Amino acid sequence: MLQDGLPYIPPETIRPKEGWQVYSSAQDADGRCICTVVAPEQNLCSRDAKGRQLRQLLEKVQNMSQSIEVLNLRTQRDFQYIMRMESQIKGLRSKFRQIESDRKTLVNKNFQELKGKMESLQPLIPVLEQYKTDAKLISQFKEEIRNLSGVLMGIQEEMGAYDYEELQQRVLNLENRLRNCMSKLTCGKLMKITGPLTVKTSGTRFGAWMTDPLASPKNNRVWYMDSYTNNKIVKEYKSVADFVAGVESRTYNLPFKWAGTNHVVYNGSLYYNKMQSNIIVRYSFETGRVVTQRALELAGFHNVYPYTWGGFSDIDLMADELGLWAVYATNQNAGNIVISQLNPDTLQILNTWNTEYSKRNAGETFMICGTLYITNSHLTGAKVYYAYSTKTSTYEYTDIPFHNQYFHMSMLDYNARDRTLYGWNNGHQVLFNVTLFHIIKTEDDS
């Protein structure tokens, strides 16, 4: 299972999670490796946490060492004072013996001397008290230093003898191995939809926004097409951040108005349904011209077979890992959904599959790895209810809920590069994260 992140958005908008995580790995009955992986954005490992902990411990040890040094100096001073007092105490003891032997004759004289000695010893009392306190504090310091030494040794063992460059190289090697593992992923099966993330609120209740799944990783341009009819203005933004900020980089005035909201950008071209027709138009952003246009034979149009919400959504163009697709309905298939794979250059139909799911009962549809997923409504409570595999020409009923946060979904399309669903949710441009289940290819399978 691979849970991919959303397309790149600068830190002030979205903060990507750090780190690679491998939750489990096992083998199925046929011996094939099955991995459960969460793959975030590429990121270099950092020793900041351990380094910060180590610095804090070292600072603490340094502070304790300074305190012990001060205590040591003070203790030496007190010890010298006590040594001097010791001689006075010995003299005091002899005086007591002398008094005991001759109480009568010397009592007055020795009493005065004794009183003077006692007064000279009075300052020793607070010194002894401080000495006692310092000794206890030194004992506590020794115990804490032993504990800190154990922690430092543990950190040293964990970090090993590697310097930063060596650790960085080890992490890079790990990331490369994980990417190699991910590159072996076959197409996955949809398991879960999470979100949405609201990217922006703009436009009317209906519209479409998208990125190019075949664009390079550095190309994050966004295209924006507001409304489902009577419009032919496409706005372009250099990045999602510019889209959020409303900074347009270019505007295209299409030669024909579009119908519906089910357009797609694929390999630098915009594919859309020409208004009031079943003609598909391929428009090149690079040249600013129509490259190809072709009728989708027998396809209903102009609200003959729309989705549940209407909006001239008869013909839905989409792309996935396997190429370009058209989803529509025909009279010959009793108004049920028809799936056709298209040649992206000529728009000729390469293959067609007839399903038994009514187009008018579908809320939205999207393709992932050659499987068409159909939602049962465009309203609150909608879920992915039906899946048709073009690989096996079979279908199954599913129960995959998703959060229709703004109550009305008029566009829902999958982007294979981001592994994300782009949605137009009642005037809100949103993103849904998808969880796919993958089987890892082994050498025996290749």
Tab-separated table of C-alpha atoms in Angstrom:
chain	number	residue	atom	x	y	z
A	1	MET	CA	0.000	0.000	0.000
A	2	LEU	CA	1.417	3.345	-0.947
A	3	GLN	CA	0.125	6.598	0.447
A	4	ASP	CA	1.550	9.447	-1.540
A	5	GLY	CA	1.643	13.098	-0.576
A	6	LEU	CA	-0.006	16.034	-2.285
A	7	PRO	CA	1.632	18.058	-5.076
A	8	TYR	CA	4.335	20.496	-4.000
A	9	ILE	CA	3.027	23.510	-2.094
A	10	PRO	CA	5.493	25.862	-0.377
A	11	PRO	CA	5.933	25.584	3.407
A	12	GLU	CA	3.707	28.548	4.155
A	13	THR	CA	0.775	26.609	2.704
A	14	ILE	CA	1.434	22.978	3.403
A	15	ARG	CA	4.239	21.400	5.365
A	16	PRO	CA	5.215	18.005	4.067
A	17	LYS	CA	5.929	15.231	6.507
A	18	GLU	CA	9.514	14.170	6.912
A	19	GLY	CA	11.036	10.744	6.682
A	20	TRP	CA	10.490	7.426	4.956
A	21	GLN	CA	8.418	4.853	6.789
A	22	VAL	CA	8.155	1.144	6.057
A	23	TYR	CA	5.365	-0.338	8.086
A	24	SER	CA	5.626	-4.005	7.139
A	25	SER	CA	6.717	-6.497	4.538
A	26	ALA	CA	5.661	-10.079	3.885
A	27	GLN	CA	5.195	-12.656	1.169
A	28	ASP	CA	1.970	-14.013	-0.195
A	29	ALA	CA	1.223	-17.638	-1.024
A	30	ASP	CA	2.951	-17.317	-4.398
A	31	GLY	CA	6.133	-15.962	-2.845
A	32	ARG	CA	5.700	-12.430	-4.134
A	33	CYS	CA	6.818	-9.591	-1.910
A	34	ILE	CA	4.026	-7.427	-0.538
A	35	CYS	CA	5.131	-4.137	1.000
A	36	THR	CA	3.239	-1.565	2.990
A	37	VAL	CA	5.011	1.761	2.496
A	38	VAL	CA	4.286	5.410	3.225
A	39	ALA	CA	6.390	7.539	0.877
A	40	PRO	CA	6.643	11.258	1.700
A	41	GLU	CA	8.449	13.891	-0.298
A	42	GLN	CA	12.171	13.350	-0.809
A	43	ASN	CA	14.029	14.446	2.260
A	44	LEU	CA	17.541	14.138	3.700
A	45	CYS	CA	17.948	12.630	7.135
A	46	SER	CA	19.010	15.039	9.834
A	47	ARG	CA	20.829	14.439	13.078
A	48	ASP	CA	19.428	17.661	14.519
A	49	ALA	CA	17.452	15.878	17.255
A	50	LYS	CA	20.358	13.730	18.449
A	51	GLY	CA	22.805	16.580	17.970
A	52	ARG	CA	20.601	18.926	19.970
A	53	GLN	CA	20.243	16.339	22.745
A	54	LEU	CA	23.998	15.793	22.770
A	55	ARG	CA	24.706	19.535	22.927
A	56	GLN	CA	22.269	19.956	25.806
A	57	LEU	CA	23.903	17.129	27.727
A	58	LEU	CA	27.393	18.498	27.081
A	59	GLU	CA	26.314	21.960	28.244
A	60	LYS	CA	24.822	20.431	31.364
A	61	VAL	CA	28.030	18.515	32.096
A	62	GLN	CA	30.078	21.678	31.511
A	63	ASN	CA	27.887	23.663	33.911
A	64	MET	CA	28.177	20.913	36.509
A	65	SER	CA	31.940	20.787	36.066
A	66	GLN	CA	32.169	24.519	36.689
A	67	SER	CA	29.980	24.170	39.798
A	68	ILE	CA	32.136	21.321	41.085
A	69	GLU	CA	35.262	23.421	40.514
A	70	VAL	CA	33.776	26.249	42.564
A	71	LEU	CA	32.795	23.810	45.297
A	72	ASN	CA	36.264	22.297	45.235
A	73	LEU	CA	37.947	25.663	45.720
A	74	ARG	CA	35.549	26.568	48.481
A	75	THR	CA	36.046	23.180	50.141
A	76	GLN	CA	39.836	23.566	50.033
A	77	ARG	CA	39.506	26.964	51.658
A	78	ASP	CA	37.201	25.582	54.343
A	79	PHE	CA	39.492	22.615	54.894
A	80	GLN	CA	42.475	24.892	55.545
A	81	TYR	CA	40.363	26.879	57.992
A	82	ILE	CA	39.335	23.662	59.738
A	83	MET	CA	42.980	22.564	59.995
A	84	ARG	CA	43.763	25.796	61.789
A	85	MET	CA	40.811	25.266	64.079
A	86	GLU	CA	41.997	21.724	64.809
A	87	SER	CA	45.138	23.004	66.543
A	88	GLN	CA	43.007	25.357	68.591
A	89	ILE	CA	40.733	22.510	69.606
A	90	LYS	CA	43.747	20.460	70.715
A	91	GLY	CA	44.887	23.393	72.850
A	92	LEU	CA	41.390	23.640	74.271
A	93	ARG	CA	41.494	19.961	75.248
A	94	SER	CA	44.757	20.468	77.167
A	95	LYS	CA	43.249	23.415	78.954
A	96	PHE	CA	40.374	21.261	80.110
A	97	ARG	CA	42.824	18.718	81.523
A	98	GLN	CA	44.735	21.476	83.307
A	99	ILE	CA	41.536	22.830	84.814
A	100	GLU	CA	40.605	19.362	86.013
A	101	SER	CA	43.938	18.981	87.806
A	102	ASP	CA	43.965	22.341	89.501
A	103	ARG	CA	40.470	23.784	89.607
A	104	LYS	CA	40.930	26.183	92.439
A	105	THR	CA	44.057	28.080	91.540
A	106	LEU	CA	43.544	28.344	87.833
A	107	VAL	CA	39.820	28.434	87.438
A	108	ASN	CA	39.461	32.164	86.913
A	109	LYS	CA	42.448	32.547	84.642
A	110	ASN	CA	41.682	29.480	82.572
A	111	PHE	CA	38.014	30.346	82.370
A	112	GLN	CA	38.851	33.605	80.699
A	113	GLU	CA	41.209	31.853	78.311
A	114	LEU	CA	38.573	29.217	77.635
A	115	LYS	CA	35.985	31.845	76.900
A	116	GLY	CA	38.329	33.492	74.410
A	117	LYS	CA	38.994	30.162	72.706
A	118	MET	CA	35.274	29.441	72.444
A	119	GLU	CA	34.618	32.825	70.894
A	120	SER	CA	37.359	32.228	68.331
A	121	LEU	CA	35.718	28.922	67.412
A	122	GLN	CA	32.252	30.432	66.830
A	123	PRO	CA	32.914	31.194	63.078
A	124	LEU	CA	33.673	27.522	62.561
A	125	ILE	CA	30.018	26.540	63.053
A	126	PRO	CA	28.612	28.038	59.780
A	127	VAL	CA	31.716	26.826	57.911
A	128	LEU	CA	31.066	23.286	59.081
A	129	GLU	CA	27.397	23.600	58.115
A	130	GLN	CA	28.338	24.830	54.630
A	131	TYR	CA	30.921	22.067	54.349
A	132	LYS	CA	28.246	19.528	55.183
A	133	THR	CA	25.886	20.992	52.545
A	134	ASP	CA	28.631	21.113	49.922
A	135	ALA	CA	29.549	17.507	50.565
A	136	LYS	CA	25.948	16.453	50.023
A	137	LEU	CA	25.747	18.510	46.798
A	138	ILE	CA	28.971	16.987	45.516
A	139	SER	CA	27.526	13.540	46.130
A	140	GLN	CA	24.441	14.428	44.114
A	141	PHE	CA	26.624	15.794	41.312
A	142	LYS	CA	28.600	12.577	41.208
A	143	GLU	CA	25.425	10.514	40.855
A	144	GLU	CA	24.074	12.754	38.088
A	145	ILE	CA	27.389	12.649	36.239
A	146	ARG	CA	27.261	8.848	36.315
A	147	ASN	CA	23.755	8.965	34.810
A	148	LEU	CA	24.796	11.480	32.144
A	149	SER	CA	27.819	9.397	31.264
A	150	GLY	CA	25.535	6.437	30.605
A	151	VAL	CA	23.302	8.522	28.345
A	152	LEU	CA	26.286	9.919	26.462
A	153	MET	CA	27.688	6.446	25.933
A	154	GLY	CA	24.326	5.274	24.601
A	155	ILE	CA	24.178	8.186	22.146
A	156	GLN	CA	27.738	7.538	21.086
A	157	GLU	CA	26.988	3.867	20.456
A	158	GLU	CA	23.831	4.766	18.508
A	159	MET	CA	25.530	7.391	16.386
A	160	GLY	CA	28.626	5.244	15.948
A	161	ALA	CA	31.853	6.538	14.566
A	162	TYR	CA	30.299	8.006	11.424
A	163	ASP	CA	30.690	11.642	10.615
A	164	TYR	CA	27.873	13.702	9.091
A	165	GLU	CA	28.877	13.026	5.500
A	166	GLU	CA	28.926	9.289	6.061
A	167	LEU	CA	25.514	9.355	7.743
A	168	GLN	CA	24.118	11.478	4.921
A	169	GLN	CA	25.420	9.015	2.342
A	170	ARG	CA	23.882	6.095	4.224
A	171	VAL	CA	20.495	7.853	4.212
A	172	LEU	CA	20.768	8.656	0.500
A	173	ASN	CA	21.500	5.014	-0.213
A	174	LEU	CA	18.433	4.019	1.785
A	175	GLU	CA	16.258	6.489	-0.116
A	176	ASN	CA	17.573	5.165	-3.425
A	177	ARG	CA	16.746	1.616	-2.391
A	178	LEU	CA	13.226	2.677	-1.416
A	179	ARG	CA	12.752	4.496	-4.721
A	180	ASN	CA	13.910	1.411	-6.581
A	181	CYS	CA	11.355	-0.588	-4.635
A	182	MET	CA	8.647	1.953	-5.500
A	183	SER	CA	9.612	1.863	-9.176
A	184	LYS	CA	8.702	-1.819	-9.207
A	185	LEU	CA	5.156	-1.088	-8.082
A	186	THR	CA	2.491	-2.331	-10.414
A	187	CYS	CA	-0.765	-0.448	-10.706
A	188	GLY	CA	-2.620	-0.287	-7.436
A	189	LYS	CA	-6.151	-0.817	-6.254
A	190	LEU	CA	-7.978	2.020	-4.508
A	191	MET	CA	-8.404	1.290	-0.810
A	192	LYS	CA	-9.088	4.634	0.860
A	193	ILE	CA	-9.705	8.347	0.203
A	194	THR	CA	-8.725	10.940	2.820
A	195	GLY	CA	-9.141	14.697	2.985
A	196	PRO	CA	-10.031	16.986	1.502
A	197	LEU	CA	-7.414	19.687	1.727
A	198	THR	CA	-8.947	22.994	0.702
A	199	VAL	CA	-6.409	24.731	-1.537
A	200	LYS	CA	-8.490	27.754	-2.537
A	201	THR	CA	-12.010	29.142	-2.646
A	202	SER	CA	-12.812	30.840	-5.947
A	203	GLY	CA	-15.085	30.898	-8.977
A	204	THR	CA	-18.630	29.662	-9.340
A	205	ARG	CA	-20.124	26.479	-7.920
A	206	PHE	CA	-18.916	24.517	-10.959
A	207	GLY	CA	-15.520	24.321	-12.616
A	208	ALA	CA	-12.267	22.428	-13.077
A	209	TRP	CA	-8.635	22.836	-12.087
A	210	MET	CA	-5.749	20.511	-12.842
A	211	THR	CA	-2.036	19.884	-13.318
A	212	ASP	CA	-0.291	17.806	-15.996
A	213	PRO	CA	0.441	14.219	-14.814
A	214	LEU	CA	3.208	13.912	-17.438
A	215	ALA	CA	4.966	17.170	-16.521
A	216	SER	CA	8.479	17.094	-15.081
A	217	PRO	CA	8.841	17.262	-11.286
A	218	LYS	CA	9.903	20.923	-11.563
A	219	ASN	CA	6.861	21.835	-13.653
A	220	ASN	CA	3.925	22.454	-11.304
A	221	ARG	CA	1.751	24.624	-13.510
A	222	VAL	CA	-1.943	24.810	-12.664
A	223	TRP	CA	-4.788	25.376	-15.134
A	224	TYR	CA	-8.126	26.796	-14.063
A	225	MET	CA	-11.440	26.633	-15.974
A	226	ASP	CA	-14.400	28.260	-14.232
A	227	SER	CA	-18.030	27.244	-14.955
A	228	TYR	CA	-19.421	24.383	-17.069
A	229	THR	CA	-20.671	26.322	-20.094
A	230	ASN	CA	-20.378	29.544	-22.125
A	231	ASN	CA	-16.719	30.012	-21.306
A	232	LYS	CA	-13.461	29.541	-23.199
A	233	ILE	CA	-10.926	31.335	-20.961
A	234	VAL	CA	-8.263	29.137	-19.373
A	235	LYS	CA	-6.052	30.667	-16.688
A	236	GLU	CA	-2.546	29.359	-16.073
A	237	TYR	CA	-0.455	29.617	-12.881
A	238	LYS	CA	3.215	28.687	-12.565
A	239	SER	CA	2.687	26.818	-9.288
A	240	VAL	CA	0.089	25.917	-6.701
A	241	ALA	CA	1.458	28.740	-4.553
A	242	ASP	CA	0.807	31.231	-7.356
A	243	PHE	CA	-2.642	29.725	-7.810
A	244	VAL	CA	-3.414	30.247	-4.130
A	245	ALA	CA	-2.073	33.807	-4.328
A	246	GLY	CA	-3.999	34.534	-7.547
A	247	VAL	CA	-0.861	35.317	-9.565
A	248	GLU	CA	-1.665	34.362	-13.157
A	249	SER	CA	1.205	33.642	-15.543
A	250	ARG	CA	-0.841	33.393	-18.737
A	251	THR	CA	-4.398	33.336	-20.106
A	252	TYR	CA	-5.577	31.240	-23.072
A	253	ASN	CA	-8.593	32.126	-25.173
A	254	LEU	CA	-9.795	28.827	-26.637
A	255	PRO	CA	-11.314	28.792	-30.143
A	256	PHE	CA	-14.383	26.891	-28.899
A	257	LYS	CA	-16.387	27.045	-25.696
A	258	TRP	CA	-16.377	23.961	-23.535
A	259	ALA	CA	-19.172	21.798	-22.131
A	260	GLY	CA	-19.085	20.385	-18.603
A	261	THR	CA	-16.202	20.352	-16.152
A	262	ASN	CA	-14.539	17.093	-17.150
A	263	HIS	CA	-11.455	18.349	-18.967
A	264	VAL	CA	-7.910	17.062	-18.626
A	265	VAL	CA	-4.393	18.356	-19.290
A	266	TYR	CA	-2.136	15.592	-20.588
A	267	ASN	CA	1.415	15.923	-21.894
A	268	GLY	CA	1.154	19.666	-22.523
A	269	SER	CA	-2.275	19.630	-24.221
A	270	LEU	CA	-5.771	20.393	-22.993
A	271	TYR	CA	-8.482	17.881	-23.937
A	272	TYR	CA	-12.074	19.086	-23.638
A	273	ASN	CA	-15.588	18.556	-24.969
A	274	LYS	CA	-16.711	21.182	-27.465
A	275	MET	CA	-20.000	22.766	-26.378
A	276	GLN	CA	-23.218	21.301	-27.827
A	277	SER	CA	-21.407	18.439	-29.563
A	278	ASN	CA	-19.694	15.131	-28.925
A	279	ILE	CA	-16.470	16.497	-30.422
A	280	ILE	CA	-13.278	16.190	-28.391
A	281	VAL	CA	-10.758	19.013	-28.869
A	282	ARG	CA	-7.028	18.768	-28.278
A	283	TYR	CA	-5.501	22.207	-27.676
A	284	SER	CA	-1.719	22.711	-27.392
A	285	PHE	CA	-0.617	25.168	-24.706
A	286	GLU	CA	2.774	25.467	-26.382
A	287	THR	CA	1.461	26.607	-29.768
A	288	GLY	CA	-1.828	28.100	-28.577
A	289	ARG	CA	-3.678	26.236	-31.339
A	290	VAL	CA	-6.040	23.295	-31.787
A	291	VAL	CA	-3.973	20.270	-32.792
A	292	THR	CA	-6.747	17.729	-33.268
A	293	GLN	CA	-10.510	17.450	-32.922
A	294	ARG	CA	-12.616	14.360	-33.426
A	295	ALA	CA	-16.198	13.303	-32.767
A	296	LEU	CA	-16.741	10.592	-30.169
A	297	GLU	CA	-19.126	8.488	-32.229
A	298	LEU	CA	-22.490	7.620	-30.667
A	299	ALA	CA	-21.706	9.483	-27.450
A	300	GLY	CA	-24.595	11.396	-25.932
A	301	PHE	CA	-24.049	15.121	-25.310
A	302	HIS	CA	-25.736	18.333	-24.092
A	303	ASN	CA	-27.332	16.783	-20.971
A	304	VAL	CA	-28.559	13.623	-22.698
A	305	TYR	CA	-26.438	11.397	-20.419
A	306	PRO	CA	-24.908	13.649	-17.777
A	307	TYR	CA	-23.848	12.791	-14.236
A	308	THR	CA	-26.393	13.197	-11.451
A	309	TRP	CA	-25.711	16.935	-11.128
A	310	GLY	CA	-26.268	17.740	-14.834
A	311	GLY	CA	-24.042	20.544	-16.091
A	312	PHE	CA	-23.477	19.100	-19.611
A	313	SER	CA	-21.262	16.455	-18.005
A	314	ASP	CA	-22.037	13.876	-20.704
A	315	ILE	CA	-18.427	13.310	-21.800
A	316	ASP	CA	-15.729	12.936	-19.150
A	317	LEU	CA	-12.078	13.033	-20.264
A	318	MET	CA	-9.443	11.716	-17.887
A	319	ALA	CA	-5.944	10.274	-17.662
A	320	ASP	CA	-4.188	7.719	-15.481
A	321	GLU	CA	-1.009	5.617	-15.476
A	322	LEU	CA	-2.100	3.843	-18.668
A	323	GLY	CA	-3.050	6.811	-20.824
A	324	LEU	CA	-5.992	8.945	-21.974
A	325	TRP	CA	-9.626	7.910	-21.499
A	326	ALA	CA	-13.147	9.030	-22.336
A	327	VAL	CA	-16.168	8.070	-20.216
A	328	TYR	CA	-19.628	8.613	-21.718
A	329	ALA	CA	-22.916	6.837	-22.513
A	330	THR	CA	-24.678	5.754	-25.682
A	331	ASN	CA	-28.141	4.763	-26.721
A	332	GLN	CA	-26.710	1.445	-27.916
A	333	ASN	CA	-25.590	0.698	-24.331
A	334	ALA	CA	-28.938	1.815	-22.889
A	335	GLY	CA	-27.497	4.955	-21.334
A	336	ASN	CA	-24.986	2.961	-19.314
A	337	ILE	CA	-21.391	4.047	-18.967
A	338	VAL	CA	-18.993	3.331	-21.827
A	339	ILE	CA	-15.212	3.487	-21.357
A	340	SER	CA	-12.906	4.182	-24.314
A	341	GLN	CA	-9.140	4.458	-24.333
A	342	LEU	CA	-7.973	7.154	-26.755
A	343	ASN	CA	-4.836	7.786	-28.759
A	344	PRO	CA	-3.646	11.087	-27.232
A	345	ASP	CA	-2.281	12.324	-30.592
A	346	THR	CA	-5.109	11.406	-32.990
A	347	LEU	CA	-8.007	10.957	-30.503
A	348	GLN	CA	-8.887	7.699	-32.206
A	349	ILE	CA	-10.488	5.037	-30.024
A	350	LEU	CA	-8.059	2.248	-29.170
A	351	ASN	CA	-10.444	0.043	-27.216
A	352	THR	CA	-13.915	0.232	-25.675
A	353	TRP	CA	-15.674	-1.405	-22.708
A	354	ASN	CA	-19.430	-1.341	-22.030
A	355	THR	CA	-20.503	-1.325	-18.384
A	356	GLU	CA	-23.909	-1.894	-16.830
A	357	TYR	CA	-23.845	1.198	-14.609
A	358	SER	CA	-26.245	4.000	-15.589
A	359	LYS	CA	-24.446	7.224	-16.442
A	360	ARG	CA	-27.266	9.312	-14.966
A	361	ASN	CA	-26.873	7.514	-11.606
A	362	ALA	CA	-23.169	8.305	-11.334
A	363	GLY	CA	-22.044	11.301	-9.294
A	364	GLU	CA	-18.489	11.463	-10.730
A	365	THR	CA	-15.948	9.001	-12.103
A	366	PHE	CA	-12.161	8.744	-12.249
A	367	MET	CA	-9.613	6.248	-13.595
A	368	ILE	CA	-6.750	4.735	-11.601
A	369	CYS	CA	-4.531	2.135	-13.271
A	370	GLY	CA	-7.127	1.185	-15.862
A	371	THR	CA	-9.966	0.801	-13.361
A	372	LEU	CA	-12.926	3.181	-13.487
A	373	TYR	CA	-14.220	4.189	-10.049
A	374	ILE	CA	-17.769	5.537	-9.880
A	375	THR	CA	-19.315	7.558	-7.043
A	376	ASN	CA	-22.992	7.089	-6.321
A	377	SER	CA	-23.777	10.781	-5.794
A	378	HIS	CA	-22.406	14.311	-6.084
A	379	LEU	CA	-23.953	15.277	-2.736
A	380	THR	CA	-23.120	14.721	0.945
A	381	GLY	CA	-22.756	11.049	1.847
A	382	ALA	CA	-21.305	10.092	-1.515
A	383	LYS	CA	-18.916	7.165	-1.752
A	384	VAL	CA	-17.095	5.159	-4.395
A	385	TYR	CA	-19.711	2.536	-5.061
A	386	TYR	CA	-18.651	0.699	-8.211
A	387	ALA	CA	-15.355	-0.218	-9.909
A	388	TYR	CA	-14.865	-1.561	-13.418
A	389	SER	CA	-11.519	-3.090	-14.436
A	390	THR	CA	-10.596	-2.715	-18.099
A	391	LYS	CA	-7.849	-5.300	-17.552
A	392	THR	CA	-10.274	-8.086	-16.666
A	393	SER	CA	-13.513	-6.580	-18.086
A	394	THR	CA	-15.163	-7.237	-14.737
A	395	TYR	CA	-16.796	-5.058	-12.098
A	396	GLU	CA	-17.277	-5.082	-8.353
A	397	TYR	CA	-19.293	-3.069	-5.871
A	398	THR	CA	-17.197	-1.116	-3.412
A	399	ASP	CA	-17.764	0.934	-0.279
A	400	ILE	CA	-15.112	3.659	-0.117
A	401	PRO	CA	-16.457	6.839	1.515
A	402	PHE	CA	-15.010	10.296	1.009
A	403	HIS	CA	-15.763	13.591	2.714
A	404	ASN	CA	-17.887	15.852	0.504
A	405	GLN	CA	-17.056	18.822	2.703
A	406	TYR	CA	-18.886	21.525	0.739
A	407	PHE	CA	-21.911	19.394	-0.223
A	408	HIS	CA	-21.692	19.520	-4.049
A	409	MET	CA	-19.000	17.864	-6.171
A	410	SER	CA	-18.879	18.923	-9.813
A	411	MET	CA	-15.387	17.639	-10.696
A	412	LEU	CA	-13.284	14.743	-9.382
A	413	ASP	CA	-10.205	13.644	-11.349
A	414	TYR	CA	-7.163	11.547	-10.550
A	415	ASN	CA	-3.612	12.768	-11.191
A	416	ALA	CA	-1.192	9.864	-11.625
A	417	ARG	CA	1.928	11.946	-10.925
A	418	ASP	CA	0.621	13.276	-7.611
A	419	ARG	CA	-1.501	10.202	-6.856
A	420	THR	CA	-4.133	12.690	-5.759
A	421	LEU	CA	-7.762	13.437	-6.580
A	422	TYR	CA	-8.450	17.006	-7.723
A	423	GLY	CA	-11.919	18.199	-6.867
A	424	TRP	CA	-14.169	21.219	-7.434
A	425	ASN	CA	-16.394	21.232	-4.374
A	426	ASN	CA	-19.067	23.933	-4.564
A	427	GLY	CA	-16.642	26.749	-5.423
A	428	HIS	CA	-13.754	25.274	-3.440
A	429	GLN	CA	-10.700	23.761	-5.097
A	430	VAL	CA	-9.761	20.717	-3.021
A	431	LEU	CA	-7.359	17.766	-2.999
A	432	PHE	CA	-7.992	14.237	-1.766
A	433	ASN	CA	-5.225	11.820	-0.879
A	434	VAL	CA	-5.648	8.230	-2.066
A	435	THR	CA	-4.314	5.010	-0.592
A	436	LEU	CA	-3.543	2.329	-3.166
A	437	PHE	CA	-2.690	-1.314	-2.648
A	438	HIS	CA	0.277	-2.487	-4.726
A	439	ILE	CA	1.970	-5.772	-5.417
A	440	ILE	CA	5.749	-5.438	-5.630
A	441	LYS	CA	7.189	-6.993	-8.787
A	442	THR	CA	9.863	-9.597	-8.152
A	443	GLU	CA	12.482	-10.654	-10.652
A	444	ASP	CA	10.513	-13.833	-11.335
A	445	ASP	CA	7.512	-11.753	-12.407
A	446	SER	CA	9.452	-9.523	-14.800
